[in-house]
Every structure is written in C-alpha cells, then in structure tokens.
PDB file of C-alpha atoms in Angstrom:
ATOM      1  CA  MET A  71     -11.833  -6.235   5.940  1.00 35.00           C
ATOM      2  CA  ALA A  72     -10.478  -6.263   9.474  1.00 38.00           C
ATOM      3  CA  GLN A  73     -10.127  -2.986  11.329  1.00 39.00           C
ATOM      4  CA  GLN A  74      -6.726  -1.380  10.748  1.00 42.00           C
ATOM      5  CA  LYS A  75      -4.848  -0.367  13.894  1.00 46.00           C
ATOM      6  CA  SER A  76      -3.273   2.563  12.088  1.00 47.00           C
ATOM      7  CA  GLY A  77      -6.589   3.906  10.893  1.00 45.00           C
ATOM      8  CA  SER A  78      -5.370   3.686   7.301  1.00 53.00           C
ATOM      9  CA  ASN A  79      -7.832   3.184   4.467  1.00 55.00           C
ATOM     10  CA  ILE A  80      -5.274   1.504   2.216  1.00 57.00           C
ATOM     11  CA  SER A  81      -6.881  -1.217   0.119  1.00 56.00           C
ATOM     12  CA  ARG A  82      -5.162  -4.542  -0.389  1.00 56.00           C
ATOM     13  CA  ARG A  83      -4.902  -3.943  -4.139  1.00 57.00           C
ATOM     14  CA  SER A  84      -3.464  -0.446  -3.686  1.00 57.00           C
ATOM     15  CA  PHE A  85      -0.841  -1.606  -1.198  1.00 55.00           C
ATOM     16  CA  LEU A  86       0.221  -4.640  -3.214  1.00 57.00           C
ATOM     17  CA  GLU A  87       0.381  -2.660  -6.454  1.00 57.00           C
ATOM     18  CA  LYS A  88       2.510   0.084  -4.961  1.00 55.00           C
ATOM     19  CA  THR A  89       4.857  -2.206  -3.046  1.00 59.00           C
ATOM     20  CA  THR A  90       5.352  -4.375  -6.120  1.00 57.00           C
ATOM     21  CA  MET A  91       6.211  -1.207  -8.017  1.00 57.00           C
ATOM     22  CA  ILE A  92       8.829  -0.348  -5.379  1.00 57.00           C
ATOM     23  CA  ALA A  93      10.717  -3.559  -6.142  1.00 54.00           C
ATOM     24  CA  ALA A  94      10.265  -3.174  -9.886  1.00 48.00           C
ATOM     25  CA  SER A  95      11.474   0.423  -9.774  1.00 50.00           C
ATOM     26  CA  ALA A  96      14.571  -0.335  -7.707  1.00 49.00           C
ATOM     27  CA  ALA A  97      16.539  -1.200 -10.841  1.00 37.00           C
ATOM     28  CA  ALA A  98      15.621   2.153 -12.371  1.00 35.00           C
ATOM     29  CA  ALA A  99      16.317   4.309  -9.340  1.00 36.00           C
ATOM     30  CA  GLY A 100      18.225   6.883 -11.354  1.00 32.00           C
ATOM     31  CA  ALA A 101      15.131   8.031 -13.209  1.00 30.00           C
ATOM     32  CA  THR A 102      13.361  11.314 -12.559  1.00 29.00           C
ATOM     33  CA  ARG A 103      11.459  11.439  -9.273  1.00 33.00           C
ATOM     34  CA  GLY A 104       7.705  11.019  -9.378  1.00 34.00           C
ATOM     35  CA  GLN A 105       5.309  13.930  -9.150  1.00 34.00           C
ATOM     36  CA  ALA A 106       4.253  12.985  -5.615  1.00 36.00           C
ATOM     37  CA  GLN A 107       7.768  13.611  -4.321  1.00 37.00           C
ATOM     38  CA  ILE A 108       8.087  16.876  -6.236  1.00 34.00           C
ATOM     39  CA  ASN A 109       4.845  18.118  -4.773  1.00 39.00           C
ATOM     40  CA  ASP A 110       5.926  17.237  -1.249  1.00 43.00           C
ATOM     41  CA  ALA A 111       9.206  19.084  -1.722  1.00 43.00           C
ATOM     42  CA  ARG A 112       7.164  22.164  -2.608  1.00 43.00           C
ATOM     43  CA  GLY A 113       5.373  21.974   0.680  1.00 50.00           C
ATOM     44  CA  ASN A 114       2.016  20.670  -0.508  1.00 50.00           C
ATOM     45  CA  PRO A 115       0.090  18.292   1.772  1.00 50.00           C
ATOM     46  CA  PRO A 116       1.302  14.675   1.475  1.00 49.00           C
ATOM     47  CA  THR A 117      -0.901  12.192  -0.340  1.00 60.00           C
ATOM     48  CA  GLY A 118      -0.839   8.449  -0.878  1.00 83.00           C
ATOM     49  CA  ILE A 119       1.043   5.962   1.286  1.00 91.00           C
ATOM     50  CA  ARG A 120       3.607   7.260   3.778  1.00 94.00           C
ATOM     51  CA  VAL A 121       6.443   4.757   4.117  1.00 96.00           C
ATOM     52  CA  GLY A 122       9.399   4.211   6.431  1.00 97.00           C
ATOM     53  CA  PHE A 123      12.403   2.048   5.539  1.00 98.00           C
ATOM     54  CA  ILE A 124      13.932  -0.368   8.031  1.00 98.00           C
ATOM     55  CA  GLY A 125      17.340  -1.333   6.698  1.00 98.00           C
ATOM     56  CA  VAL A 126      19.023   0.776   4.005  1.00 97.00           C
ATOM     57  CA  GLY A 127      21.979  -1.366   3.030  1.00 96.00           C
ATOM     58  CA  ILE A 128      22.554  -2.545  -0.532  1.00 93.00           C
ATOM     59  CA  ARG A 129      19.034  -3.838  -1.156  1.00 93.00           C
ATOM     60  CA  GLY A 130      17.292  -1.442   1.180  1.00 95.00           C
ATOM     61  CA  VAL A 131      18.707   1.621  -0.520  1.00 95.00           C
ATOM     62  CA  GLU A 132      17.674   0.231  -3.929  1.00 93.00           C
ATOM     63  CA  LEU A 133      14.122  -0.018  -2.636  1.00 94.00           C
ATOM     64  CA  LEU A 134      14.379   3.442  -1.104  1.00 95.00           C
ATOM     65  CA  GLN A 135      15.439   4.951  -4.413  1.00 93.00           C
ATOM     66  CA  GLY A 136      12.851   2.959  -6.330  1.00 90.00           C
ATOM     67  CA  SER A 137      10.055   4.150  -4.068  1.00 90.00           C
ATOM     68  CA  ARG A 138      10.818   7.735  -4.961  1.00 89.00           C
ATOM     69  CA  GLU A 139       9.927   7.061  -8.582  1.00 88.00           C
ATOM     70  CA  ILE A 140       6.362   6.055  -7.749  1.00 87.00           C
ATOM     71  CA  ALA A 141       3.534   8.558  -7.537  1.00 86.00           C
ATOM     72  CA  GLY A 142       1.531   7.973  -4.395  1.00 88.00           C
ATOM     73  CA  ILE A 143       4.465   6.796  -2.269  1.00 91.00           C
ATOM     74  CA  GLU A 144       5.922   9.299   0.191  1.00 92.00           C
ATOM     75  CA  THR A 145       9.223   8.213   1.718  1.00 93.00           C
ATOM     76  CA  VAL A 146       9.533   9.841   5.118  1.00 95.00           C
ATOM     77  CA  ALA A 147      11.952   7.881   7.340  1.00 97.00           C
ATOM     78  CA  ALA A 148      14.851   5.422   7.286  1.00 98.00           C
ATOM     79  CA  CYS A 149      16.591   3.276   9.874  1.00 98.00           C
ATOM     80  CA  ASP A 150      19.842   1.325   9.921  1.00 98.00           C
ATOM     81  CA  LEU A 151      22.346   0.030  12.468  1.00 98.00           C
ATOM     82  CA  TYR A 152      25.324   1.495  10.584  1.00 98.00           C
ATOM     83  CA  GLN A 153      25.644   5.268  10.737  1.00 98.00           C
ATOM     84  CA  GLY A 154      27.212   5.511   7.288  1.00 98.00           C
ATOM     85  CA  ARG A 155      24.085   4.119   5.668  1.00 98.00           C
ATOM     86  CA  LEU A 156      21.948   6.723   7.379  1.00 97.00           C
ATOM     87  CA  VAL A 157      24.203   9.454   6.026  1.00 97.00           C
ATOM     88  CA  ASN A 158      23.889   7.920   2.556  1.00 96.00           C
ATOM     89  CA  ALA A 159      20.096   7.686   2.787  1.00 96.00           C
ATOM     90  CA  ASN A 160      19.903  11.298   3.896  1.00 95.00           C
ATOM     91  CA  GLU A 161      22.053  12.419   0.976  1.00 95.00           C
ATOM     92  CA  LEU A 162      20.095  10.375  -1.564  1.00 94.00           C
ATOM     93  CA  THR A 163      16.838  11.937  -0.424  1.00 94.00           C
ATOM     94  CA  GLU A 164      18.353  15.430  -0.200  1.00 92.00           C
ATOM     95  CA  GLY A 165      17.620  15.639   3.490  1.00 92.00           C
ATOM     96  CA  THR A 166      13.868  15.170   3.075  1.00 92.00           C
ATOM     97  CA  ILE A 167      13.580  12.147   5.380  1.00 94.00           C
ATOM     98  CA  SER A 168      14.268  11.558   9.047  1.00 96.00           C
ATOM     99  CA  THR A 169      16.828   8.914  10.029  1.00 97.00           C
ATOM    100  CA  THR A 170      17.283   6.813  13.143  1.00 97.00           C
ATOM    101  CA  GLY A 171      19.309   3.886  14.426  1.00 97.00           C
ATOM    102  CA  ASP A 172      16.315   2.312  16.166  1.00 97.00           C
ATOM    103  CA  TYR A 173      13.553   0.845  14.008  1.00 98.00           C
ATOM    104  CA  ARG A 174      11.095   1.125  16.889  1.00 97.00           C
ATOM    105  CA  THR A 175      11.301   4.896  16.514  1.00 97.00           C
ATOM    106  CA  ILE A 176       9.847   4.505  13.026  1.00 97.00           C
ATOM    107  CA  LEU A 177       7.158   2.104  14.193  1.00 98.00           C
ATOM    108  CA  ASP A 178       6.092   4.545  16.907  1.00 97.00           C
ATOM    109  CA  ARG A 179       5.259   7.219  14.337  1.00 96.00           C
ATOM    110  CA  LYS A 180       1.529   7.725  13.932  1.00 94.00           C
ATOM    111  CA  ASP A 181       1.900   9.388  10.528  1.00 93.00           C
ATOM    112  CA  LEU A 182       3.261   6.273   8.789  1.00 94.00           C
ATOM    113  CA  ASP A 183       1.095   3.802   6.896  1.00 95.00           C
ATOM    114  CA  ALA A 184       3.661   1.139   6.056  1.00 96.00           C
ATOM    115  CA  VAL A 185       7.270   0.036   6.367  1.00 97.00           C
ATOM    116  CA  VAL A 186       9.662  -1.593   3.921  1.00 97.00           C
ATOM    117  CA  VAL A 187      11.876  -4.120   5.702  1.00 98.00           C
ATOM    118  CA  ALA A 188      15.281  -5.035   4.235  1.00 97.00           C
ATOM    119  CA  VAL A 189      17.281  -6.404   7.154  1.00 97.00           C
ATOM    120  CA  PRO A 190      19.291  -9.633   7.598  1.00 96.00           C
ATOM    121  CA  ASP A 191      17.195 -12.799   7.580  1.00 95.00           C
ATOM    122  CA  HIS A 192      17.535 -13.520  11.298  1.00 96.00           C
ATOM    123  CA  GLN A 193      15.841 -10.220  12.151  1.00 96.00           C
ATOM    124  CA  HIS A 194      12.784 -10.663   9.928  1.00 96.00           C
ATOM    125  CA  LYS A 195      10.535 -12.256  12.520  1.00 96.00           C
ATOM    126  CA  ARG A 196      11.192  -9.675  15.219  1.00 97.00           C
ATOM    127  CA  VAL A 197      10.792  -6.663  12.953  1.00 98.00           C
ATOM    128  CA  LEU A 198       7.678  -8.013  11.224  1.00 98.00           C
ATOM    129  CA  LEU A 199       5.891  -8.840  14.478  1.00 98.00           C
ATOM    130  CA  ASP A 200       6.774  -5.448  15.947  1.00 98.00           C
ATOM    131  CA  ALA A 201       5.553  -3.698  12.792  1.00 98.00           C
ATOM    132  CA  LEU A 202       2.221  -5.512  12.930  1.00 98.00           C
ATOM    133  CA  ASP A 203       1.853  -4.683  16.618  1.00 97.00           C
ATOM    134  CA  ALA A 204       2.390  -1.040  15.679  1.00 97.00           C
ATOM    135  CA  GLY A 205      -0.382  -1.234  13.071  1.00 96.00           C
ATOM    136  CA  LYS A 206       1.877  -0.863  10.037  1.00 97.00           C
ATOM    137  CA  HIS A 207       1.429  -2.557   6.677  1.00 96.00           C
ATOM    138  CA  VAL A 208       4.649  -4.326   5.649  1.00 96.00           C
ATOM    139  CA  TYR A 209       6.678  -5.005   2.525  1.00 95.00           C
ATOM    140  CA  ILE A 210       9.422  -7.407   3.659  1.00 96.00           C
ATOM    141  CA  GLU A 211      12.284  -8.668   1.565  1.00 94.00           C
ATOM    142  CA  LYS A 212      12.606 -12.352   0.846  1.00 92.00           C
ATOM    143  CA  PRO A 213      12.984 -14.779   2.468  1.00 92.00           C
ATOM    144  CA  LEU A 214      10.070 -14.257   4.818  1.00 92.00           C
ATOM    145  CA  THR A 215      11.877 -16.035   7.604  1.00 90.00           C
ATOM    146  CA  HIS A 216      15.265 -17.377   8.639  1.00 88.00           C
ATOM    147  CA  LYS A 217      13.850 -20.602  10.094  1.00 87.00           C
ATOM    148  CA  PRO A 218      10.767 -22.567   8.965  1.00 86.00           C
ATOM    149  CA  ALA A 219       9.381 -22.748  12.503  1.00 88.00           C
ATOM    150  CA  GLU A 220       9.283 -18.953  12.683  1.00 92.00           C
ATOM    151  CA  GLY A 221       7.108 -18.766   9.600  1.00 92.00           C
ATOM    152  CA  GLU A 222       4.055 -20.291  11.239  1.00 93.00           C
ATOM    153  CA  GLU A 223       4.056 -17.717  14.031  1.00 94.00           C
ATOM    154  CA  MET A 224       4.562 -14.912  11.532  1.00 96.00           C
ATOM    155  CA  LEU A 225       1.683 -16.069   9.338  1.00 95.00           C
ATOM    156  CA  ARG A 226      -0.632 -16.312  12.337  1.00 95.00           C
ATOM    157  CA  ALA A 227       0.308 -12.776  13.338  1.00 96.00           C
ATOM    158  CA  VAL A 228      -0.356 -11.473   9.824  1.00 96.00           C
ATOM    159  CA  LYS A 229      -3.801 -13.073   9.674  1.00 96.00           C
ATOM    160  CA  LYS A 230      -4.701 -11.824  13.140  1.00 96.00           C
ATOM    161  CA  SER A 231      -3.598  -8.259  12.384  1.00 95.00           C
ATOM    162  CA  GLY A 232      -5.770  -7.761   9.302  1.00 93.00           C
ATOM    163  CA  LEU A 233      -2.896  -5.751   7.837  1.00 95.00           C
ATOM    164  CA  LYS A 234      -1.305  -6.124   4.410  1.00 94.00           C
ATOM    165  CA  VAL A 235       2.021  -7.935   4.132  1.00 94.00           C
ATOM    166  CA  GLN A 236       3.919  -8.664   0.939  1.00 92.00           C
ATOM    167  CA  VAL A 237       7.147 -10.654   0.617  1.00 92.00           C
ATOM    168  CA  GLY A 238       9.545  -9.147  -1.898  1.00 87.00           C
ATOM    169  CA  SER A 239      10.131 -11.964  -4.355  1.00 82.00           C
ATOM    170  CA  GLN A 240      10.150  -9.515  -7.233  1.00 75.00           C
ATOM    171  CA  TYR A 241      11.516 -11.935  -9.834  1.00 76.00           C
ATOM    172  CA  LEU A 242       8.486 -14.191  -9.436  1.00 79.00           C
ATOM    173  CA  SER A 243       6.295 -11.173 -10.206  1.00 77.00           C
ATOM    174  CA  THR A 244       7.850 -10.508 -13.608  1.00 82.00           C
ATOM    175  CA  SER A 245       5.768 -10.952 -16.739  1.00 86.00           C
ATOM    176  CA  ALA A 246       8.056 -13.713 -18.055  1.00 87.00           C
ATOM    177  CA  VAL A 247       7.544 -15.880 -14.984  1.00 86.00           C
ATOM    178  CA  GLN A 248       3.814 -15.266 -15.008  1.00 88.00           C
ATOM    179  CA  GLU A 249       3.621 -16.213 -18.687  1.00 91.00           C
ATOM    180  CA  ALA A 250       5.543 -19.422 -17.985  1.00 88.00           C
ATOM    181  CA  ARG A 251       3.092 -20.217 -15.205  1.00 88.00           C
ATOM    182  CA  ASP A 252       0.144 -19.696 -17.550  1.00 92.00           C
ATOM    183  CA  LEU A 253       1.729 -21.934 -20.187  1.00 91.00           C
ATOM    184  CA  LEU A 254       2.203 -24.671 -17.618  1.00 90.00           C
ATOM    185  CA  ARG A 255      -1.250 -24.405 -16.093  1.00 91.00           C
ATOM    186  CA  GLY A 256      -2.896 -24.296 -19.484  1.00 91.00           C
ATOM    187  CA  GLY A 257      -1.177 -27.476 -20.614  1.00 89.00           C
ATOM    188  CA  ARG A 258       0.276 -25.704 -23.636  1.00 90.00           C
ATOM    189  CA  ILE A 259       3.747 -27.191 -23.143  1.00 88.00           C
ATOM    190  CA  GLY A 260       2.641 -30.684 -22.204  1.00 89.00           C
ATOM    191  CA  LYS A 261       3.630 -32.560 -19.070  1.00 88.00           C
ATOM    192  CA  VAL A 262       6.743 -31.155 -17.406  1.00 88.00           C
ATOM    193  CA  ALA A 263       9.033 -33.942 -16.203  1.00 89.00           C
ATOM    194  CA  MET A 264      12.034 -31.892 -15.091  1.00 90.00           C
ATOM    195  CA  VAL A 265      13.068 -28.290 -14.541  1.00 85.00           C
ATOM    196  CA  ASP A 266      16.752 -27.338 -14.826  1.00 85.00           C
ATOM    197  CA  ALA A 267      17.521 -23.916 -13.369  1.00 76.00           C
ATOM    198  CA  LYS A 268      20.921 -22.291 -13.044  1.00 75.00           C
ATOM    199  CA  MET A 269      22.233 -19.028 -11.675  1.00 71.00           C
ATOM    200  CA  TYR A 270      25.765 -17.740 -12.182  1.00 73.00           C
ATOM    201  CA  ARG A 271      27.607 -15.172 -10.124  1.00 74.00           C
ATOM    202  CA  GLN A 272      31.119 -14.187 -11.073  1.00 76.00           C
ATOM    203  CA  ASN A 273      32.286 -11.410  -8.774  1.00 77.00           C
ATOM    204  CA  SER A 274      33.031 -10.955  -5.086  1.00 80.00           C
ATOM    205  CA  GLN A 275      29.919  -8.928  -4.268  1.00 76.00           C
ATOM    206  CA  SER A 276      27.701 -11.488  -5.946  1.00 77.00           C
ATOM    207  CA  ALA A 277      29.359 -14.076  -3.700  1.00 81.00           C
ATOM    208  CA  CYS A 278      28.234 -11.950  -0.723  1.00 86.00           C
ATOM    209  CA  TYR A 279      31.709 -10.572   0.006  1.00 89.00           C
ATOM    210  CA  TYR A 280      30.234  -7.113   0.345  1.00 91.00           C
ATOM    211  CA  PRO A 281      32.640  -4.199   0.921  1.00 93.00           C
ATOM    212  CA  ILE A 282      33.442  -3.270   4.506  1.00 96.00           C
ATOM    213  CA  PRO A 283      33.623   0.515   5.048  1.00 97.00           C
ATOM    214  CA  PRO A 284      36.922   1.752   6.524  1.00 97.00           C
ATOM    215  CA  ASP A 285      35.102   3.455   9.406  1.00 97.00           C
ATOM    216  CA  ALA A 286      33.304   0.269  10.482  1.00 98.00           C
ATOM    217  CA  SER A 287      33.651  -0.134  14.247  1.00 98.00           C
ATOM    218  CA  PRO A 288      31.517  -0.628  17.362  1.00 97.00           C
ATOM    219  CA  LYS A 289      31.241   3.175  17.419  1.00 98.00           C
ATOM    220  CA  THR A 290      29.560   3.376  14.015  1.00 98.00           C
ATOM    221  CA  VAL A 291      27.649   0.065  14.146  1.00 98.00           C
ATOM    222  CA  ASN A 292      25.083  -0.990  16.741  1.00 98.00           C
ATOM    223  CA  TRP A 293      26.588  -4.451  17.147  1.00 98.00           C
ATOM    224  CA  PRO A 294      24.467  -5.613  20.132  1.00 98.00           C
ATOM    225  CA  GLU A 295      21.262  -4.796  18.245  1.00 98.00           C
ATOM    226  CA  PHE A 296      22.483  -6.709  15.203  1.00 98.00           C
ATOM    227  CA  LEU A 297      23.036  -9.802  17.353  1.00 97.00           C
ATOM    228  CA  ALA A 298      19.527  -9.706  18.816  1.00 94.00           C
ATOM    229  CA  GLY A 299      18.052 -13.175  18.442  1.00 88.00           C
ATOM    230  CA  ALA A 300      21.371 -14.668  17.296  1.00 95.00           C
ATOM    231  CA  PRO A 301      24.354 -16.270  19.088  1.00 96.00           C
ATOM    232  CA  GLN A 302      26.624 -13.760  20.806  1.00 97.00           C
ATOM    233  CA  HIS A 303      29.973 -12.921  19.187  1.00 97.00           C
ATOM    234  CA  ASP A 304      32.663 -10.338  19.678  1.00 98.00           C
ATOM    235  CA  TRP A 305      32.658  -7.474  17.196  1.00 98.00           C
ATOM    236  CA  ASP A 306      33.344  -8.755  13.694  1.00 98.00           C
ATOM    237  CA  PRO A 307      32.737  -6.426  10.736  1.00 98.00           C
ATOM    238  CA  ARG A 308      32.507  -9.400   8.364  1.00 97.00           C
ATOM    239  CA  ARG A 309      29.544 -10.766  10.267  1.00 98.00           C
ATOM    240  CA  PHE A 310      27.757  -7.431  10.013  1.00 98.00           C
ATOM    241  CA  PHE A 311      28.525  -6.394   6.431  1.00 97.00           C
ATOM    242  CA  GLN A 312      28.877  -9.897   4.937  1.00 96.00           C
ATOM    243  CA  TRP A 313      26.158 -11.540   6.986  1.00 96.00           C
ATOM    244  CA  ARG A 314      24.987 -13.810   4.158  1.00 94.00           C
ATOM    245  CA  LEU A 315      28.177 -15.849   4.640  1.00 94.00           C
ATOM    246  CA  PHE A 316      27.104 -16.954   8.129  1.00 96.00           C
ATOM    247  CA  TRP A 317      24.405 -19.478   9.034  1.00 96.00           C
ATOM    248  CA  ASP A 318      23.619 -17.499  12.195  1.00 96.00           C
ATOM    249  CA  TYR A 319      22.041 -14.756  10.087  1.00 96.00           C
ATOM    250  CA  SER A 320      21.205 -16.266   6.702  1.00 94.00           C
ATOM    251  CA  GLY A 321      20.306 -19.366   4.742  1.00 90.00           C
ATOM    252  CA  GLY A 322      23.084 -18.614   2.271  1.00 86.00           C
ATOM    253  CA  LEU A 323      22.410 -18.944  -1.437  1.00 82.00           C
ATOM    254  CA  ALA A 324      19.251 -20.943  -0.788  1.00 83.00           C
ATOM    255  CA  THR A 325      17.385 -18.076   0.845  1.00 85.00           C
ATOM    256  CA  ASP A 326      19.100 -15.435  -1.268  1.00 85.00           C
ATOM    257  CA  LEU A 327      18.711 -16.915  -4.750  1.00 80.00           C
ATOM    258  CA  PHE A 328      16.756 -20.169  -4.788  1.00 80.00           C
ATOM    259  CA  VAL A 329      13.595 -18.380  -3.686  1.00 79.00           C
ATOM    260  CA  HIS A 330      13.604 -16.704  -7.108  1.00 75.00           C
ATOM    261  CA  LEU A 331      13.514 -20.004  -8.992  1.00 71.00           C
TER     262      LEU A 331
END
C-alpha cells in the first residue's frame, strides 16, 4: 500500500465498509447514536475514523446524521457556504463539531482522517483534488465529476495519492442490485436483450425545486466561492439552492438519478 500523507493506518476495507455504512445509515438518521459518539461525548479518547463534512445541505446533512449512527466514525467538523446550514449542523450534533465556511480549513486539520464531500457537481473536482493534496481519504457523492474530461485527471490524482476514495452511489450497493448482478453474471435469467428502467418523482423537491430560506442573501451565502470554476453571474438564490436546475453546476436528472440505474 502506498504511504499515506496523513499518517493514517486506515485499511481499504475498513474505509470502504464505514463509508458505505454512512450512506446506508442516512435514511435511518433518527436512530439512537452509536456507542462511539456517546463515548466521545463523555470525554473519552476518540477512536476510529475522524471525519469532516464538506457540504451539509439536503444530502450532506443526511450523511452527517447517518455517520453518527456508526461505531468507529467520529464526526468532528462541517463546512458549508450558507450560514444557516452550519447552524443546523451545529444543532443536530448538539454543538459537538466545529463549523466553517471554508472547506480548506477542514482540510488543513491534522487530526482528520477523511472527508465526506456533498457539494454541487461543478465543485467536485476542485474539492477532491484539494482533499487528496491534504492527505485525506474521501467519500464523495455521485456523480464523481461534472464533466467527463475532469474524470481522467481526478482518477490519476487518486491513483497517485494512494488514498482511499469512494463514490457514493449507494443504490448500486444495495443487496437487491447485487443479487440482480449475480443472476445476470451467472446466466440464471438467460440472455438479457433489453432493460427498461423508470423513476418517478411527483413533488417540487424531487424536481429539484428545493426551498429557498427567507434569509438567503449575499450576506448569508458565500456566492463568489459557489461560482468558483463556473461562469460568473449576479447573485441568484435559485442558482445556489436549486443548482440542479442549471447546466453550469449539474448534469440534471442524468447525473442525479441515472447513475443509480
């Protein structure tokens, strides 16, 4: 195994198992917290993987909550460009984590093993490369990249780093999908000539018309940082909170949903 910049002894299996559990646990975030978090709250020395969260919007906060149900994961920091999300993350964790508006502050921490990245698609490349440069293992939400050309550079950086990176396509990790794969590979269902897959969404949030907080403004949102790597625009709360509706920041339904199929 290549030398880890962070000095961490995390094994590939351990990291992949725990990060997969983060995604799987996100849907059950209301359950009782794991023993590792209870111990830390009592002041005992931290154990396991220490994780920071970059992006705590709708998906990011699900992952944040899910991580707190897993023994061996210690959630210690969160970052977001909207101040209201940082307040929410602080409340959800009962003030046990540090928060910041600059993800580089998290990457600079020497006491972190890994980061969970849940930011808009157009920021994936920049955040991933910076995380690898900082010696952090990475769990990054799907899609890996906003543009195909970026993917090649990202993959080269991952291989060069020797660090662990997992893309969060949690649906493809479910037992049902794995069983279907085994049936296909084993020839138990014969030759497959066509696959018909459908996905239905019937409400405004599912159509990516996410709610815009009433306090949204250039004072509460770091708009210039959001636009990094994207075309420049005047302040527009829809572009920030409903970014999946804009090609500048997302691949639309293709990169949001089709990657699950």
